[in-house]
């Protein structure tokens, strides 16, 4: 396979950008071309999530080729939800590694801020499962349910989890304050964090990445530069929460990481810093575990202890991450590569000399993820000997058959959240829970009230059309049920005794 | 570069399909996998144009991986408007040619028939330029304007052009009658053709491909099979009609073809048959010229003479083409590859032994086009010696600077159509013309009436907001103008004479 290198990179100032999407792309492209050894490219590979609905733009690849004055050259658009920028990079990598193209201009971008928050939330929510959306689930709501499950699995107190999430937000906003291209360039305080409104328990406004316009550009080339793209991998995971075996890890990241580490002949221990997909603060914690940086359940402690701080041993999101740099969905996966390339070249972190950086991008709710490893070509290639030390990916399991039997009208809470920022048509506060019904199926359901929610609590389920409602069983109801059961048991036992006495006769 | 081969292929019966998009994809995928040497694949590359708006599906790559029970494996979506299926094939080709993947399942599909024709037409029209759309332009309207220009350029009578277009429609519907997977499996008569309603002059209903649901699947592999993907190329062209230098050829096809022929070390003369993008009958004629099968202006004669018939020397669209097989936009570019692979394997054309087939797919109004060459691996590799005999691609010209000066209120008709099937909000019949105003700019404009339209006619232009209206100058107006000009000339001459007599004084 032909080696692939990074030439010029560029990105716009993220935030609210009044220009049309094609102009945002053009600025990033022109910067990357201007910073390159050669200005000619053979093709354009463009990552963008949903210009059809955000800006009414279709046929975007041809539009951008036109806007750049490059009409004629091949141009394709690539999409994997919010990791589209990383997907474009991977496809371009393959195009150059094959020798088919020599130089490709990779672009990632999105324009989102011109719409209302509810319109944007609706478009973003289309990446999640339909049945879960019908219940009122949004991306933050599902991320919140994952955070709650994480808390329960690793036996964290409410305040310990909040402390972890707050630490991610504080770190990334502080990092953003050093990044002139970040959407938010101001550090925030613990007080501001805890004063920010709840979006979906336990997530607050400062746990969620913002709505952003922006573009990023990277020129990939088959000719040697100072930065090599040494590893790249992709994995997928189940779209819906209710078809998952595991909620506190994204198998898609583990699959992608395994491939990237193997290809780069390296391991998590050799990575100097990383830009990862912190669309929600709990995702940063989970992802540092999936990437093998910290053991499961320890990612949060690492943040609190400063291990992932700007000057810590393993800086995570030194650019500010999606949290503070902003999250134009199609741009983020490629902006990470821009940030890592710049830092490897000595920009932004001038006191430290980094050899190897990693990027991780997440599509949807961890359903389509990428990992990329970049390294300086002037550093000696010290490769890891022997067995890989990163966590093995969860093996691909074919879709499970639906368990037999009808859906029971009882079950228990697998995880839950109370949504305060609801989609149009749903009144806050809205209780949502993933319920494991008696026959083993997982269902997304709306709470009839918001009281007594806790993982493991027993609930009654009620179906209305395609829609489930749940009520937590009260103590009294449970006592009544136990009595009924006991009674049934006695009756059955008595009738059995009758029968056996019959046979004796 | 690693050679790439075609393993199993599959496609659904095109037409109205009541199933969800993921199920349509699944059927095609399962057929292709079942027909393959191995059932395992490393990744999914999916071409689909606009599931966001057609079916409200976002994050489609993850959805399809899930639906196929392949959760875990990398899956990306690729889009280049109506050539998305071909774009997915090309990206997958590069992924295998690089050695990054060994086997890729390529999918193309679209679900469109569940919407109203006006909703579908609106979504399809988003691939064309915004200003042209605002005037009421649709894909058929622009294709009609290209046909009219073709007629004028090659000095064809109205009836000669109609005869050519009719011949394409008759041939492709006859071919469709032999294809059990085609949407339309009935031959049509000349009478039926000429009785069909006008969509946009000179195009009738039978000149336009239908609205279709369908999916296609191709397994590409790095291991030798009986069919090799020996050449592939892509090119782009200007999005808007008004930024084109040439209207009777698609430079994007020529660029793509040049690359594909060069890579396959072959030429148009060595192609045995082809599946090409006949979304509109004039596109088939133009494309056979762009591919170098016939000289410019001769593609229509070739159809009339039967050269491209099912049993002719160079069968074009033996499957029925988009015209009769149907046109699920994201599927078409890949369905062509399915058809060519089957025919090379002896299906569908059992009396002839084909060695080499070509596919050509068009995105938008010829803005993002692909050419692919497939050949049997058991045929001796007779390559073309010496210089290529295909037409050289039009060189890529950077976007021209806007001509100086304001927009004149006069100009002449570059090409035109009268639209009978108009988009919502426009009343038929609607005259549309591309006007070359006096300073050299091209503008799309609506006619104030539908009379006296002819290429070259002089018009008055009137601007209303972002919108232009034109009126053809009457004979009387032209006489009056000539008189005015003469008068101005005389006055100028007289005043010059005065001045010169002044200086003499």
XYZ file of C-alpha atoms in Angstrom, chain B residues 80-484:
405
model
C -22.972 12.532 -6.359
C -26.666 13.196 -7.168
C -28.082 10.687 -9.685
C -24.729 8.933 -10.222
C -24.377 7.974 -6.544
C -24.363 4.233 -7.296
C -21.418 4.654 -9.667
C -19.636 6.867 -7.132
C -19.957 4.153 -4.475
C -18.497 1.652 -6.946
C -15.533 3.918 -7.629
C -14.780 4.520 -3.941
C -15.024 0.777 -3.273
C -12.752 0.138 -6.250
C -10.141 2.441 -4.697
C -10.525 0.780 -1.285
C -9.767 -2.649 -2.786
C -7.136 -1.432 -5.266
C -5.240 -0.001 -2.264
C -5.316 -3.346 -0.475
C -7.089 -1.736 2.489
C -10.106 -4.003 1.988
C -10.222 -7.370 0.288
C -13.952 -7.546 -0.420
C -16.527 -4.746 -0.431
C -20.282 -4.992 -0.856
C -21.332 -2.016 -2.980
C -24.982 -0.990 -2.806
C -27.056 1.556 -4.687
C -30.701 2.322 -4.096
C -33.488 4.836 -3.767
C -37.141 4.869 -2.735
C -39.175 7.537 -4.542
C -42.613 6.341 -5.669
C -44.379 6.853 -2.333
C -44.297 10.653 -2.768
C -46.419 12.718 -5.125
C -44.894 13.464 -8.527
C -44.646 17.143 -7.639
C -42.815 16.381 -4.369
C -40.430 14.026 -6.184
C -39.866 16.549 -8.965
C -39.051 19.216 -6.359
C -36.489 16.967 -4.626
C -34.929 15.942 -7.958
C -34.778 19.580 -9.064
C -32.609 20.442 -6.038
C -29.631 19.052 -7.947
C -29.847 21.928 -10.412
C -28.745 25.510 -9.967
C -30.818 27.633 -7.551
C -31.345 30.620 -9.817
C -32.460 28.345 -12.655
C -34.840 26.544 -10.290
C -36.350 29.864 -9.215
C -37.372 30.496 -12.832
C -39.290 27.224 -12.842
C -36.599 25.056 -14.417
C -36.857 21.312 -13.784
C -34.558 18.512 -14.954
C -36.781 17.741 -17.986
C -36.933 21.457 -18.852
C -33.155 21.786 -18.897
C -32.755 18.523 -20.800
C -35.274 19.901 -23.318
C -33.232 23.093 -23.727
C -30.160 20.948 -24.409
C -32.112 18.961 -27.027
C -33.226 22.171 -28.740
C -29.653 23.420 -28.817
C -28.524 20.090 -30.275
C -31.133 20.410 -33.022
C -29.932 23.893 -33.923
C -26.214 23.069 -33.747
C -26.457 20.047 -36.028
C -29.056 21.706 -38.291
C -31.722 19.087 -37.777
C -35.313 19.654 -38.712
C -37.867 19.479 -35.928
C -39.147 16.169 -37.278
C -35.659 14.680 -37.679
C -34.882 15.397 -34.002
C -38.246 14.012 -32.905
C -37.578 10.928 -34.953
C -34.217 10.431 -33.239
C -35.669 10.846 -29.763
C -38.555 8.540 -30.612
C -36.094 5.918 -31.866
C -34.244 5.948 -28.544
C -37.508 5.531 -26.636
C -38.743 2.718 -28.906
C -35.424 0.851 -28.707
C -35.158 1.090 -24.940
C -38.757 0.092 -24.293
C -38.313 -2.870 -26.654
C -35.174 -3.841 -24.737
C -37.055 -3.447 -21.454
C -39.621 -5.958 -22.690
C -36.862 -8.600 -22.522
C -35.781 -7.664 -18.974
C -37.797 -9.323 -16.201
C -36.456 -6.786 -13.664
C -37.405 -3.704 -15.706
C -40.121 -1.331 -14.516
C -41.709 -1.304 -17.997
C -41.678 -4.604 -19.851
C -43.778 -3.616 -22.854
C -42.623 -2.336 -26.223
C -44.214 0.944 -27.287
C -45.276 2.089 -30.752
C -44.401 5.285 -32.655
C -48.052 6.233 -32.336
C -47.961 5.839 -28.556
C -44.766 7.879 -28.434
C -46.208 10.761 -30.439
C -49.493 10.566 -28.540
C -47.730 10.900 -25.185
C -48.005 14.291 -23.529
C -45.405 17.015 -23.935
C -43.381 17.526 -20.754
C -41.149 20.316 -22.046
C -40.801 20.853 -25.799
C -39.482 18.825 -27.595
C -39.535 16.177 -24.831
C -42.575 13.990 -24.289
C -43.422 11.685 -21.416
C -41.715 8.812 -23.294
C -38.488 10.833 -23.473
C -38.177 10.917 -19.682
C -37.172 8.126 -17.328
C -39.801 7.244 -14.731
C -39.913 7.587 -10.937
C -38.811 4.263 -9.504
C -37.927 2.322 -6.339
C -35.090 -0.159 -6.506
C -31.769 -1.412 -5.265
C -28.652 -2.933 -6.828
C -25.652 -4.702 -5.306
C -22.188 -5.683 -6.513
C -19.501 -7.512 -4.552
C -16.049 -6.231 -5.532
C -13.030 -8.314 -4.652
C -9.263 -8.333 -5.022
C -9.332 -12.020 -5.966
C -9.728 -13.037 -9.580
C -13.210 -13.819 -10.874
C -14.525 -14.073 -14.434
C -15.140 -10.292 -14.696
C -12.559 -7.607 -14.130
C -13.264 -3.942 -13.448
C -10.554 -2.758 -15.786
C -11.211 0.964 -16.055
C -13.015 3.614 -14.061
C -13.106 7.389 -14.292
C -15.022 10.406 -13.041
C -15.400 14.001 -14.177
C -17.426 17.040 -13.198
C -19.015 19.894 -15.137
C -20.668 23.226 -14.325
C -23.835 22.949 -12.247
C -25.761 25.678 -14.027
C -26.642 25.776 -17.680
C -25.697 29.455 -17.820
C -22.043 28.808 -16.972
C -21.473 26.346 -19.786
C -19.372 26.825 -22.879
C -20.961 23.872 -24.581
C -24.516 22.558 -24.415
C -24.463 19.576 -26.752
C -21.827 17.539 -24.934
C -21.094 16.755 -21.296
C -17.409 17.422 -20.622
C -17.794 15.436 -17.366
C -18.436 12.286 -19.420
C -15.453 12.958 -21.684
C -13.124 13.406 -18.712
C -14.441 10.233 -17.083
C -14.211 8.261 -20.329
C -10.658 9.373 -21.064
C -9.534 8.075 -17.671
C -11.459 4.810 -17.953
C -10.237 4.016 -21.492
C -6.675 4.903 -20.557
C -6.762 2.744 -17.436
C -8.292 -0.221 -19.274
C -5.844 0.380 -22.145
C -8.727 0.224 -24.540
C -10.847 2.485 -26.762
C -14.467 2.993 -27.827
C -13.877 0.683 -30.791
C -13.217 -2.253 -28.455
C -16.404 -1.896 -26.435
C -18.992 -4.558 -27.259
C -22.016 -2.961 -25.581
C -22.860 -0.277 -23.066
C -25.367 0.732 -20.412
C -25.611 4.523 -20.380
C -27.559 7.189 -18.528
C -30.650 7.852 -20.667
C -32.568 9.790 -18.012
C -33.810 11.725 -21.057
C -33.613 10.363 -24.611
C -31.355 13.206 -25.876
C -28.841 12.286 -23.161
C -28.386 8.833 -24.692
C -27.588 10.390 -28.070
C -25.181 12.958 -26.639
C -23.515 10.387 -24.408
C -22.805 7.942 -27.226
C -20.974 10.852 -28.868
C -19.115 11.841 -25.679
C -18.004 8.239 -25.231
C -16.498 8.282 -28.732
C -18.896 5.685 -30.168
C -20.128 8.121 -32.823
C -18.925 11.532 -34.047
C -20.663 14.652 -32.656
C -24.076 15.060 -34.272
C -24.182 11.436 -35.461
C -25.499 9.680 -32.342
C -29.116 10.142 -33.405
C -28.561 8.708 -36.885
C -26.911 5.672 -35.294
C -30.076 4.926 -33.317
C -32.323 5.391 -36.331
C -30.088 3.090 -38.374
C -30.289 0.392 -35.697
C -26.596 0.466 -34.886
C -27.350 0.562 -31.149
C -30.225 -1.932 -31.211
C -30.248 -5.110 -29.127
C -28.899 -7.088 -32.086
C -26.997 -4.226 -33.646
C -23.212 -3.896 -33.805
C -23.060 -1.836 -30.566
C -26.051 -2.472 -28.299
C -26.751 0.537 -26.115
C -28.926 -0.057 -23.054
C -29.845 -3.642 -23.909
C -31.398 -3.783 -20.416
C -33.916 -1.083 -21.345
C -31.831 1.676 -19.763
C -33.139 4.164 -17.243
C -35.985 4.762 -19.689
C -37.571 1.300 -19.369
C -35.675 -0.440 -16.564
C -36.509 2.563 -14.371
C -34.436 5.140 -12.526
C -34.196 4.850 -8.741
C -31.634 7.634 -8.735
C -29.063 6.211 -6.305
C -29.372 2.725 -7.798
C -29.030 3.414 -11.532
C -25.240 3.793 -11.731
C -24.767 0.461 -9.984
C -27.658 -1.335 -11.716
C -25.799 -0.669 -14.983
C -22.815 -2.572 -13.594
C -25.097 -5.431 -12.514
C -26.545 -5.569 -16.052
C -23.144 -5.489 -17.756
C -21.679 -8.167 -15.452
C -24.671 -10.439 -16.086
C -24.424 -9.969 -19.846
C -20.657 -10.653 -19.829
C -21.521 -13.859 -17.953
C -23.900 -14.872 -20.728
C -27.206 -13.907 -19.167
C -29.757 -11.878 -21.113
C -27.920 -11.908 -24.431
C -27.269 -15.608 -24.706
C -26.635 -15.745 -28.467
C -23.725 -13.327 -28.343
C -20.437 -13.601 -26.565
C -19.425 -10.219 -25.209
C -15.925 -9.539 -23.965
C -16.086 -5.963 -22.827
C -18.919 -3.732 -21.622
C -19.062 -0.109 -20.520
C -21.297 1.783 -18.115
C -21.809 5.528 -17.978
C -23.698 7.305 -15.195
C -24.693 10.963 -15.000
C -25.120 13.024 -11.813
C -27.462 16.006 -12.092
C -27.494 17.781 -15.451
C -24.266 16.109 -16.553
C -22.377 17.611 -13.622
C -20.885 14.510 -11.993
C -20.366 11.620 -14.362
C -18.696 8.206 -14.224
C -17.511 5.709 -16.811
C -16.642 2.112 -15.942
C -15.248 -0.648 -18.158
C -15.756 -4.304 -17.321
C -14.203 -7.226 -19.185
C -14.192 -10.990 -19.092
C -10.953 -12.292 -17.655
C -10.926 -15.329 -19.968
C -10.661 -13.222 -23.108
C -7.135 -12.513 -24.291
C -6.096 -9.026 -23.265
C -5.922 -7.392 -26.694
C -4.998 -3.853 -25.879
C -5.048 -0.922 -28.231
C -1.647 0.040 -29.424
C -0.574 3.617 -30.009
C -2.519 6.777 -29.527
C -5.962 6.817 -27.998
C -8.758 7.200 -30.535
C -11.365 8.549 -28.159
C -12.195 12.243 -28.117
C -9.924 14.201 -25.820
C -11.708 15.676 -22.815
C -12.442 19.347 -22.800
C -9.702 20.890 -20.646
C -10.770 22.053 -17.198
C -11.276 25.761 -17.379
C -11.376 27.755 -14.176
C -14.611 29.629 -13.532
C -14.741 32.610 -15.811
C -14.785 36.063 -14.314
C -18.113 37.810 -14.655
C -17.993 40.007 -17.749
C -17.731 43.705 -16.918
C -20.693 46.051 -17.058
C -24.208 45.710 -15.804
C -26.758 43.345 -17.262
C -28.184 44.708 -20.474
C -31.927 44.836 -21.007
C -31.508 43.173 -24.383
C -30.141 39.870 -25.552
C -30.833 36.842 -27.681
C -32.152 33.330 -27.128
C -29.373 30.783 -26.664
C -31.867 27.959 -26.220
C -35.417 27.528 -24.925
C -38.304 25.217 -24.088
C -41.983 25.424 -23.295
C -42.661 23.528 -20.087
C -45.997 21.741 -19.815
C -45.323 19.810 -16.608
C -44.364 22.663 -14.323
C -43.227 22.627 -10.716
C -45.653 23.711 -7.986
C -46.342 27.437 -8.177
C -45.773 27.749 -11.950
C -48.646 27.628 -14.415
C -48.223 25.735 -17.697
C -47.389 26.403 -20.439
C -44.240 28.111 -19.177
C -41.673 29.448 -21.644
C -38.106 29.265 -20.357
C -35.048 30.455 -22.211
C -31.379 30.836 -21.680
C -30.679 34.389 -22.827
C -27.287 35.747 -23.815
C -27.510 39.404 -22.834
C -25.551 42.047 -24.739
C -22.536 41.934 -22.372
C -22.085 38.206 -22.895
C -23.622 36.791 -19.734
C -26.090 33.917 -19.906
C -29.287 34.221 -17.867
C -32.216 31.926 -17.305
C -35.439 33.821 -17.932
C -39.159 33.233 -18.137
C -41.036 34.211 -21.266
C -43.812 36.774 -20.954
C -45.532 34.755 -23.653
C -44.843 31.548 -25.623
C -44.878 32.911 -29.174
C -42.079 33.262 -31.720
C -39.486 31.334 -29.720
C -36.418 30.437 -31.744
C -32.720 30.183 -31.018
C -31.023 33.454 -32.013
C -34.135 35.604 -31.688
C -33.588 38.989 -30.089
C -35.376 39.693 -26.817
C -36.020 42.404 -24.278
C -35.086 41.506 -20.677
C -36.913 42.745 -17.607
C -35.721 42.095 -14.053
C -38.147 41.538 -11.160
C -36.254 40.854 -7.920
C -33.868 37.933 -8.644
C -35.874 36.934 -11.606
C -35.744 37.744 -15.340
C -38.560 37.927 -17.849
C -38.041 38.086 -21.596
C -40.156 39.140 -24.597
C -39.204 38.346 -28.163
C -38.811 41.482 -30.197
C -41.421 41.825 -32.924
C -40.505 42.685 -36.502
C -41.938 46.183 -36.011
C -39.863 46.715 -32.844
C -36.738 45.692 -34.726
C -37.501 48.098 -37.592
C -38.119 50.884 -35.077
C -34.811 50.070 -33.357
C -32.918 50.098 -36.631
C -34.380 53.485 -37.441
C -33.458 54.804 -33.992
